[in-house]
PDB file of N, CA and C in Angstrom:
ATOM      1  N   MET A   1       1.616  20.935 -16.977  1.00 56.00           N
ATOM      2  CA  MET A   1       2.802  20.204 -15.924  1.00 56.00           C
ATOM      3  C   MET A   1       3.203  18.584 -16.314  1.00 56.00           C
ATOM      4  N   GLU A   2       3.643  18.155 -16.471  1.00 65.00           N
ATOM      5  CA  GLU A   2       4.483  16.552 -16.478  1.00 65.00           C
ATOM      6  C   GLU A   2       4.223  16.126 -15.408  1.00 65.00           C
ATOM      7  N   TRP A   3       3.761  15.082 -15.267  1.00 61.00           N
ATOM      8  CA  TRP A   3       2.875  13.350 -14.180  1.00 61.00           C
ATOM      9  C   TRP A   3       4.030  13.249 -13.336  1.00 61.00           C
ATOM     10  N   SER A   4       5.280  13.655 -13.615  1.00 68.00           N
ATOM     11  CA  SER A   4       6.483  13.841 -12.902  1.00 68.00           C
ATOM     12  C   SER A   4       6.349  14.830 -11.425  1.00 68.00           C
ATOM     13  N   ALA A   5       5.632  15.719 -12.170  1.00 68.00           N
ATOM     14  CA  ALA A   5       5.482  17.496 -10.394  1.00 68.00           C
ATOM     15  C   ALA A   5       4.363  16.602 -10.117  1.00 68.00           C
ATOM     16  N   ILE A   6       3.014  15.960 -10.867  1.00 63.00           N
ATOM     17  CA  ILE A   6       1.848  15.607  -9.234  1.00 63.00           C
ATOM     18  C   ILE A   6       2.944  15.195  -8.694  1.00 63.00           C
ATOM     19  N   GLN A   7       3.255  13.287  -9.578  1.00 67.00           N
ATOM     20  CA  GLN A   7       3.608  12.548  -8.657  1.00 67.00           C
ATOM     21  C   GLN A   7       4.364  13.340  -6.945  1.00 67.00           C
ATOM     22  N   ASN A   8       4.738  14.163  -7.381  1.00 73.00           N
ATOM     23  CA  ASN A   8       6.080  14.800  -5.753  1.00 73.00           C
ATOM     24  C   ASN A   8       5.149  15.135  -5.014  1.00 73.00           C
ATOM     25  N   LEU A   9       3.937  15.723  -5.791  1.00 78.00           N
ATOM     26  CA  LEU A   9       3.125  16.564  -4.950  1.00 78.00           C
ATOM     27  C   LEU A   9       1.930  15.861  -3.805  1.00 78.00           C
ATOM     28  N   ILE A  10       2.161  14.537  -4.589  1.00 79.00           N
ATOM     29  CA  ILE A  10       1.414  13.284  -3.449  1.00 79.00           C
ATOM     30  C   ILE A  10       2.098  12.110  -2.793  1.00 79.00           C
ATOM     31  N   ASP A  11       1.993  12.381  -1.199  1.00 80.00           N
ATOM     32  CA  ASP A  11       2.838  11.588  -0.963  1.00 80.00           C
ATOM     33  C   ASP A  11       2.998  10.485  -0.656  1.00 80.00           C
ATOM     34  N   PRO A  12       3.668   9.860  -1.245  1.00 80.00           N
ATOM     35  CA  PRO A  12       3.315   8.438  -1.634  1.00 80.00           C
ATOM     36  C   PRO A  12       2.895   6.728  -0.684  1.00 80.00           C
ATOM     37  N   GLN A  13       2.865   7.279   0.656  1.00 85.00           N
ATOM     38  CA  GLN A  13       1.525   6.791   1.889  1.00 85.00           C
ATOM     39  C   GLN A  13       0.038   7.096   0.843  1.00 85.00           C
ATOM     40  N   LEU A  14       0.110   7.496   0.317  1.00 86.00           N
ATOM     41  CA  LEU A  14      -1.788   8.125  -0.094  1.00 86.00           C
ATOM     42  C   LEU A  14      -1.925   7.706  -1.450  1.00 86.00           C
ATOM     43  N   LEU A  15      -0.946   6.416  -2.286  1.00 88.00           N
ATOM     44  CA  LEU A  15      -1.632   5.798  -3.590  1.00 88.00           C
ATOM     45  C   LEU A  15      -2.674   5.596  -3.049  1.00 88.00           C
ATOM     46  N   ILE A  16      -2.566   4.829  -2.166  1.00 92.00           N
ATOM     47  CA  ILE A  16      -3.560   3.947  -1.649  1.00 92.00           C
ATOM     48  C   ILE A  16      -4.731   4.144  -1.845  1.00 92.00           C
ATOM     49  N   VAL A  17      -4.950   5.973  -1.430  1.00 92.00           N
ATOM     50  CA  VAL A  17      -5.610   6.484  -0.707  1.00 92.00           C
ATOM     51  C   VAL A  17      -5.999   7.378  -2.676  1.00 92.00           C
ATOM     52  N   VAL A  18      -5.841   7.909  -3.327  1.00 90.00           N
ATOM     53  CA  VAL A  18      -6.039   7.381  -4.580  1.00 90.00           C
ATOM     54  C   VAL A  18      -6.961   6.399  -5.779  1.00 90.00           C
ATOM     55  N   ALA A  19      -6.232   5.058  -5.370  1.00 91.00           N
ATOM     56  CA  ALA A  19      -7.081   3.930  -6.046  1.00 91.00           C
ATOM     57  C   ALA A  19      -8.247   3.672  -5.132  1.00 91.00           C
ATOM     58  N   VAL A  20      -8.164   3.491  -4.189  1.00 93.00           N
ATOM     59  CA  VAL A  20      -9.415   3.617  -3.851  1.00 93.00           C
ATOM     60  C   VAL A  20     -10.923   5.139  -4.303  1.00 93.00           C
ATOM     61  N   CYS A  21     -10.012   6.591  -4.440  1.00 92.00           N
ATOM     62  CA  CYS A  21     -10.574   6.832  -5.153  1.00 92.00           C
ATOM     63  C   CYS A  21     -11.640   6.816  -6.119  1.00 92.00           C
ATOM     64  N   TRP A  22     -10.277   6.529  -6.905  1.00 92.00           N
ATOM     65  CA  TRP A  22     -10.853   5.633  -8.036  1.00 92.00           C
ATOM     66  C   TRP A  22     -11.930   4.232  -7.859  1.00 92.00           C
ATOM     67  N   VAL A  23     -11.555   3.745  -6.933  1.00 93.00           N
ATOM     68  CA  VAL A  23     -12.677   3.264  -7.048  1.00 93.00           C
ATOM     69  C   VAL A  23     -14.581   2.883  -7.029  1.00 93.00           C
ATOM     70  N   ILE A  24     -14.238   4.194  -5.538  1.00 94.00           N
ATOM     71  CA  ILE A  24     -15.396   4.759  -5.172  1.00 94.00           C
ATOM     72  C   ILE A  24     -15.915   5.517  -6.116  1.00 94.00           C
ATOM     73  N   GLY A  25     -15.301   5.998  -6.636  1.00 91.00           N
ATOM     74  CA  GLY A  25     -16.018   7.174  -8.019  1.00 91.00           C
ATOM     75  C   GLY A  25     -16.487   5.837  -9.676  1.00 91.00           C
ATOM     76  N   TYR A  26     -16.005   4.710  -9.329  1.00 91.00           N
ATOM     77  CA  TYR A  26     -16.409   4.348 -10.481  1.00 91.00           C
ATOM     78  C   TYR A  26     -17.440   3.056  -9.665  1.00 91.00           C
ATOM     79  N   ILE A  27     -17.682   3.067  -8.822  1.00 92.00           N
ATOM     80  CA  ILE A  27     -18.730   2.332  -7.969  1.00 92.00           C
ATOM     81  C   ILE A  27     -20.606   3.200  -8.789  1.00 92.00           C
ATOM     82  N   LEU A  28     -20.127   4.822  -7.409  1.00 91.00           N
ATOM     83  CA  LEU A  28     -21.273   5.784  -8.343  1.00 91.00           C
ATOM     84  C   LEU A  28     -21.384   5.997  -9.048  1.00 91.00           C
ATOM     85  N   LYS A  29     -20.076   5.710 -10.215  1.00 90.00           N
ATOM     86  CA  LYS A  29     -21.241   5.232 -11.956  1.00 90.00           C
ATOM     87  C   LYS A  29     -21.823   4.589 -11.747  1.00 90.00           C
ATOM     88  N   GLN A  30     -20.909   2.934 -11.568  1.00 91.00           N
ATOM     89  CA  GLN A  30     -22.080   1.956 -11.921  1.00 91.00           C
ATOM     90  C   GLN A  30     -23.689   2.091 -10.869  1.00 91.00           C
ATOM     91  N   THR A  31     -24.016   2.936  -9.968  1.00 91.00           N
ATOM     92  CA  THR A  31     -24.821   3.258  -9.245  1.00 91.00           C
ATOM     93  C   THR A  31     -26.189   4.222 -10.229  1.00 91.00           C
ATOM     94  N   PRO A  32     -27.462   4.124 -10.591  1.00 91.00           N
ATOM     95  CA  PRO A  32     -28.044   4.738 -11.187  1.00 91.00           C
ATOM     96  C   PRO A  32     -28.913   5.880 -10.654  1.00 91.00           C
ATOM     97  N   ARG A  33     -28.791   5.395 -10.020  1.00 93.00           N
ATOM     98  CA  ARG A  33     -29.877   6.718  -8.533  1.00 93.00           C
ATOM     99  C   ARG A  33     -28.296   8.071  -8.762  1.00 93.00           C
ATOM    100  N   VAL A  34     -27.603   7.639  -8.611  1.00 90.00           N
ATOM    101  CA  VAL A  34     -26.285   9.781  -9.065  1.00 90.00           C
ATOM    102  C   VAL A  34     -26.021   9.703  -9.697  1.00 90.00           C
ATOM    103  N   PRO A  35     -26.193  11.044  -9.667  1.00 92.00           N
ATOM    104  CA  PRO A  35     -25.569  11.959 -10.619  1.00 92.00           C
ATOM    105  C   PRO A  35     -24.675  12.288 -11.253  1.00 92.00           C
ATOM    106  N   ASP A  36     -24.122  11.924 -11.879  1.00 87.00           N
ATOM    107  CA  ASP A  36     -22.605  12.048 -12.750  1.00 87.00           C
ATOM    108  C   ASP A  36     -21.979  13.604 -12.117  1.00 87.00           C
ATOM    109  N   TRP A  37     -22.658  14.734 -11.979  1.00 91.00           N
ATOM    110  CA  TRP A  37     -22.148  16.044 -11.433  1.00 91.00           C
ATOM    111  C   TRP A  37     -21.764  15.477  -9.727  1.00 91.00           C
ATOM    112  N   THR A  38     -22.521  14.470  -9.063  1.00 91.00           N
ATOM    113  CA  THR A  38     -22.179  14.414  -8.362  1.00 91.00           C
ATOM    114  C   THR A  38     -20.465  13.591  -7.756  1.00 91.00           C
ATOM    115  N   ILE A  39     -20.375  12.715  -8.310  1.00 90.00           N
ATOM    116  CA  ILE A  39     -19.394  12.196  -8.062  1.00 90.00           C
ATOM    117  C   ILE A  39     -18.562  12.519  -7.681  1.00 90.00           C
ATOM    118  N   VAL A  40     -17.504  13.885  -8.507  1.00 91.00           N
ATOM    119  CA  VAL A  40     -16.498  13.865  -8.340  1.00 91.00           C
ATOM    120  C   VAL A  40     -16.229  15.019  -6.225  1.00 91.00           C
ATOM    121  N   TYR A  41     -17.648  15.920  -6.353  1.00 93.00           N
ATOM    122  CA  TYR A  41     -17.639  16.038  -5.132  1.00 93.00           C
ATOM    123  C   TYR A  41     -17.483  14.091  -4.371  1.00 93.00           C
ATOM    124  N   ALA A  42     -18.131  13.869  -4.414  1.00 93.00           N
ATOM    125  CA  ALA A  42     -18.075  12.144  -3.391  1.00 93.00           C
ATOM    126  C   ALA A  42     -16.533  12.154  -3.824  1.00 93.00           C
ATOM    127  N   VAL A  43     -16.399  12.422  -4.809  1.00 93.00           N
ATOM    128  CA  VAL A  43     -14.843  10.999  -4.634  1.00 93.00           C
ATOM    129  C   VAL A  43     -13.797  12.188  -4.058  1.00 93.00           C
ATOM    130  N   GLY A  44     -14.207  14.213  -3.435  1.00 93.00           N
ATOM    131  CA  GLY A  44     -12.757  14.681  -3.523  1.00 93.00           C
ATOM    132  C   GLY A  44     -13.047  14.425  -1.511  1.00 93.00           C
ATOM    133  N   ILE A  45     -14.970  14.794  -1.453  1.00 95.00           N
ATOM    134  CA  ILE A  45     -14.172  13.884   0.226  1.00 95.00           C
ATOM    135  C   ILE A  45     -14.078  12.418   0.527  1.00 95.00           C
ATOM    136  N   VAL A  46     -14.295  11.504  -0.165  1.00 95.00           N
ATOM    137  CA  VAL A  46     -13.753  10.892   0.142  1.00 95.00           C
ATOM    138  C   VAL A  46     -12.258  10.561   0.964  1.00 95.00           C
ATOM    139  N   GLY A  47     -11.364  10.910   0.007  1.00 94.00           N
ATOM    140  CA  GLY A  47     -10.126  11.274   0.016  1.00 94.00           C
ATOM    141  C   GLY A  47      -9.371  13.037   0.908  1.00 94.00           C
ATOM    142  N   VAL A  48     -10.438  14.082   1.277  1.00 95.00           N
ATOM    143  CA  VAL A  48     -10.241  14.073   1.890  1.00 95.00           C
ATOM    144  C   VAL A  48     -10.157  13.286   3.627  1.00 95.00           C
ATOM    145  N   ILE A  49     -11.055  12.772   4.379  1.00 95.00           N
ATOM    146  CA  ILE A  49     -11.336  12.292   5.218  1.00 95.00           C
ATOM    147  C   ILE A  49     -10.865  10.569   5.514  1.00 95.00           C
ATOM    148  N   ALA A  50     -10.165  10.161   3.899  1.00 95.00           N
ATOM    149  CA  ALA A  50      -9.310   9.305   4.036  1.00 95.00           C
ATOM    150  C   ALA A  50      -7.786   9.215   4.719  1.00 95.00           C
ATOM    151  N   VAL A  51      -7.391  11.102   4.372  1.00 94.00           N
ATOM    152  CA  VAL A  51      -6.618  11.438   4.172  1.00 94.00           C
ATOM    153  C   VAL A  51      -5.581  12.037   5.424  1.00 94.00           C
ATOM    154  N   CYS A  52      -7.173  12.490   5.840  1.00 94.00           N
ATOM    155  CA  CYS A  52      -7.566  13.031   7.122  1.00 94.00           C
ATOM    156  C   CYS A  52      -7.494  11.815   9.044  1.00 94.00           C
ATOM    157  N   LEU A  53      -7.745  10.817   7.757  1.00 94.00           N
ATOM    158  CA  LEU A  53      -7.373   9.458   8.961  1.00 94.00           C
ATOM    159  C   LEU A  53      -6.534   8.908   9.305  1.00 94.00           C
ATOM    160  N   MET A  54      -5.744   9.196   7.804  1.00 92.00           N
ATOM    161  CA  MET A  54      -4.564   8.748   7.946  1.00 92.00           C
ATOM    162  C   MET A  54      -3.409   9.494   8.485  1.00 92.00           C
ATOM    163  N   LEU A  55      -3.486  11.409   8.580  1.00 91.00           N
ATOM    164  CA  LEU A  55      -2.181  11.457   8.528  1.00 91.00           C
ATOM    165  C   LEU A  55      -3.007  13.154   8.979  1.00 91.00           C
ATOM    166  N   GLY A  56      -3.865  13.125  10.407  1.00 92.00           N
ATOM    167  CA  GLY A  56      -4.528  13.744  10.665  1.00 92.00           C
ATOM    168  C   GLY A  56      -4.996  15.073  11.153  1.00 92.00           C
ATOM    169  N   TRP A  57      -5.756  15.396  11.317  1.00 94.00           N
ATOM    170  CA  TRP A  57      -6.441  16.803  10.400  1.00 94.00           C
ATOM    171  C   TRP A  57      -5.913  17.853  10.020  1.00 94.00           C
ATOM    172  N   SER A  58      -5.200  18.254   8.806  1.00 93.00           N
ATOM    173  CA  SER A  58      -4.322  19.633   9.292  1.00 93.00           C
ATOM    174  C   SER A  58      -4.536  19.904   7.668  1.00 93.00           C
ATOM    175  N   VAL A  59      -4.049  21.094   7.314  1.00 93.00           N
ATOM    176  CA  VAL A  59      -4.613  21.667   6.120  1.00 93.00           C
ATOM    177  C   VAL A  59      -3.760  21.592   5.299  1.00 93.00           C
ATOM    178  N   GLU A  60      -2.401  20.417   5.537  1.00 90.00           N
ATOM    179  CA  GLU A  60      -1.464  19.387   4.697  1.00 90.00           C
ATOM    180  C   GLU A  60      -2.410  18.880   3.949  1.00 90.00           C
ATOM    181  N   SER A  61      -3.619  18.097   4.757  1.00 91.00           N
ATOM    182  CA  SER A  61      -4.463  16.749   4.869  1.00 91.00           C
ATOM    183  C   SER A  61      -4.442  16.690   3.714  1.00 91.00           C
ATOM    184  N   ILE A  62      -6.106  18.348   4.813  1.00 93.00           N
ATOM    185  CA  ILE A  62      -6.585  18.106   3.417  1.00 93.00           C
ATOM    186  C   ILE A  62      -6.691  18.502   1.916  1.00 93.00           C
ATOM    187  N   LEU A  63      -5.279  18.853   1.704  1.00 92.00           N
ATOM    188  CA  LEU A  63      -4.321  19.493  -0.251  1.00 92.00           C
ATOM    189  C   LEU A  63      -3.990  18.206  -0.630  1.00 92.00           C
ATOM    190  N   GLN A  64      -3.437  17.456   0.805  1.00 91.00           N
ATOM    191  CA  GLN A  64      -3.594  15.869  -0.604  1.00 91.00           C
ATOM    192  C   GLN A  64      -4.472  15.522  -0.097  1.00 91.00           C
ATOM    193  N   GLY A  65      -5.468  15.260   0.609  1.00 92.00           N
ATOM    194  CA  GLY A  65      -6.287  14.235   0.183  1.00 92.00           C
ATOM    195  C   GLY A  65      -7.908  14.862  -1.009  1.00 92.00           C
ATOM    196  N   VAL A  66      -7.836  16.555  -1.182  1.00 93.00           N
ATOM    197  CA  VAL A  66      -8.205  17.140  -3.168  1.00 93.00           C
ATOM    198  C   VAL A  66      -7.166  16.522  -3.435  1.00 93.00           C
ATOM    199  N   LEU A  67      -5.881  16.821  -3.610  1.00 90.00           N
ATOM    200  CA  LEU A  67      -4.707  16.256  -4.933  1.00 90.00           C
ATOM    201  C   LEU A  67      -6.081  14.206  -4.777  1.00 90.00           C
ATOM    202  N   CYS A  68      -5.662  13.542  -4.401  1.00 90.00           N
ATOM    203  CA  CYS A  68      -5.727  11.981  -4.207  1.00 90.00           C
ATOM    204  C   CYS A  68      -7.221  12.201  -5.300  1.00 90.00           C
ATOM    205  N   GLY A  69      -8.015  12.678  -5.188  1.00 91.00           N
ATOM    206  CA  GLY A  69      -9.503  12.821  -5.944  1.00 91.00           C
ATOM    207  C   GLY A  69      -9.222  13.565  -6.510  1.00 91.00           C
ATOM    208  N   ALA A  70      -8.572  14.713  -7.076  1.00 89.00           N
ATOM    209  CA  ALA A  70      -8.819  14.922  -8.226  1.00 89.00           C
ATOM    210  C   ALA A  70      -7.688  14.174  -9.242  1.00 89.00           C
ATOM    211  N   VAL A  71      -6.672  13.665  -9.245  1.00 89.00           N
ATOM    212  CA  VAL A  71      -5.671  12.387  -9.625  1.00 89.00           C
ATOM    213  C   VAL A  71      -6.683  11.697 -10.215  1.00 89.00           C
ATOM    214  N   ALA A  72      -6.817  11.463  -9.063  1.00 88.00           N
ATOM    215  CA  ALA A  72      -8.648   9.134  -9.022  1.00 88.00           C
ATOM    216  C   ALA A  72      -9.006   9.380 -10.544  1.00 88.00           C
ATOM    217  N   VAL A  73     -10.236  11.463 -10.298  1.00 87.00           N
ATOM    218  CA  VAL A  73     -10.780  12.253 -11.428  1.00 87.00           C
ATOM    219  C   VAL A  73     -10.303  11.612 -12.468  1.00 87.00           C
ATOM    220  N   TYR A  74      -9.678  12.127 -12.566  1.00 86.00           N
ATOM    221  CA  TYR A  74      -8.096  12.793 -13.816  1.00 86.00           C
ATOM    222  C   TYR A  74      -7.570  11.858 -14.718  1.00 86.00           C
ATOM    223  N   GLY A  75      -7.576  10.663 -13.953  1.00 81.00           N
ATOM    224  CA  GLY A  75      -6.508   9.538 -13.820  1.00 81.00           C
ATOM    225  C   GLY A  75      -8.070   8.623 -14.829  1.00 81.00           C
ATOM    226  N   ASN A  76      -8.781   8.379 -14.397  1.00 80.00           N
ATOM    227  CA  ASN A  76     -10.244   8.279 -14.692  1.00 80.00           C
ATOM    228  C   ASN A  76     -10.498   9.026 -16.320  1.00 80.00           C
ATOM    229  N   GLN A  77     -10.644   9.895 -16.465  1.00 80.00           N
ATOM    230  CA  GLN A  77     -10.591  10.707 -17.506  1.00 80.00           C
ATOM    231  C   GLN A  77      -9.777   9.954 -18.129  1.00 80.00           C
ATOM    232  N   LEU A  78      -8.540  10.077 -18.439  1.00 80.00           N
ATOM    233  CA  LEU A  78      -7.157  10.015 -19.127  1.00 80.00           C
ATOM    234  C   LEU A  78      -7.652   8.259 -19.082  1.00 80.00           C
ATOM    235  N   VAL A  79      -7.870   7.321 -18.614  1.00 80.00           N
ATOM    236  CA  VAL A  79      -8.434   6.247 -20.034  1.00 80.00           C
ATOM    237  C   VAL A  79     -10.182   6.223 -20.575  1.00 80.00           C
ATOM    238  N   LYS A  80     -11.044   7.293 -19.843  1.00 81.00           N
ATOM    239  CA  LYS A  80     -12.081   6.764 -20.644  1.00 81.00           C
ATOM    240  C   LYS A  80     -11.203   6.900 -21.892  1.00 81.00           C
ATOM    241  N   GLN A  81     -10.899   8.631 -22.441  1.00 81.00           N
ATOM    242  CA  GLN A  81     -10.852   9.125 -23.463  1.00 81.00           C
ATOM    243  C   GLN A  81      -9.654   8.799 -24.172  1.00 81.00           C
ATOM    244  N   ALA A  82      -8.301   7.963 -24.099  1.00 82.00           N
ATOM    245  CA  ALA A  82      -8.328   6.993 -25.069  1.00 82.00           C
ATOM    246  C   ALA A  82      -8.511   6.353 -25.403  1.00 82.00           C
ATOM    247  N   VAL A  83      -9.452   5.578 -24.497  1.00 81.00           N
ATOM    248  CA  VAL A  83     -10.680   4.250 -24.613  1.00 81.00           C
ATOM    249  C   VAL A  83     -10.684   5.079 -26.549  1.00 81.00           C
ATOM    250  N   LYS A  84     -12.046   6.007 -25.952  1.00 77.00           N
ATOM    251  CA  LYS A  84     -12.771   6.597 -26.930  1.00 77.00           C
ATOM    252  C   LYS A  84     -12.290   7.142 -28.167  1.00 77.00           C
ATOM    253  N   GLY A  85     -10.274   6.561 -28.014  1.00 74.00           N
ATOM    254  CA  GLY A  85      -9.792   7.375 -29.044  1.00 74.00           C
ATOM    255  C   GLY A  85      -9.326   6.873 -29.243  1.00 74.00           C
ATOM    256  N   SER A  86      -9.129   5.587 -29.418  1.00 73.00           N
ATOM    257  CA  SER A  86      -8.735   4.638 -30.041  1.00 73.00           C
ATOM    258  C   SER A  86      -9.817   4.298 -30.529  1.00 73.00           C
ATOM    259  N   GLN A  87     -10.777   4.031 -29.901  1.00 74.00           N
ATOM    260  CA  GLN A  87     -12.060   3.625 -30.648  1.00 74.00           C
ATOM    261  C   GLN A  87     -12.934   4.519 -31.967  1.00 74.00           C
ATOM    262  N   ASP A  88     -12.182   6.174 -31.923  1.00 67.00           N
ATOM    263  CA  ASP A  88     -12.738   5.962 -32.841  1.00 67.00           C
ATOM    264  C   ASP A  88     -12.159   5.715 -35.006  1.00 67.00           C
ATOM    265  N   GLU A  89     -10.742   5.772 -34.480  1.00 64.00           N
ATOM    266  CA  GLU A  89      -9.859   6.086 -35.151  1.00 64.00           C
ATOM    267  C   GLU A  89      -9.787   4.570 -36.503  1.00 64.00           C
TER     268      GLU A  89
END
């Protein structure tokens, strides 16, 4: 799947939610008492709640929230792996 296809799945007005999810994930990662495995779920829940507050409660809003959280986590992993890959060379 191409990045442009993913961009078409998320409503452009919700890109701020992706950014907020990314920041929440970063903050949780820096918090010592938060296990890493819970961060993905927390970011997903924040994404769903934020989108539902913006667009109203519907199935589409829930799906958009899940996508926002998933793109934030995926984007974070892309950055981390790119940095790690450049350091290994």
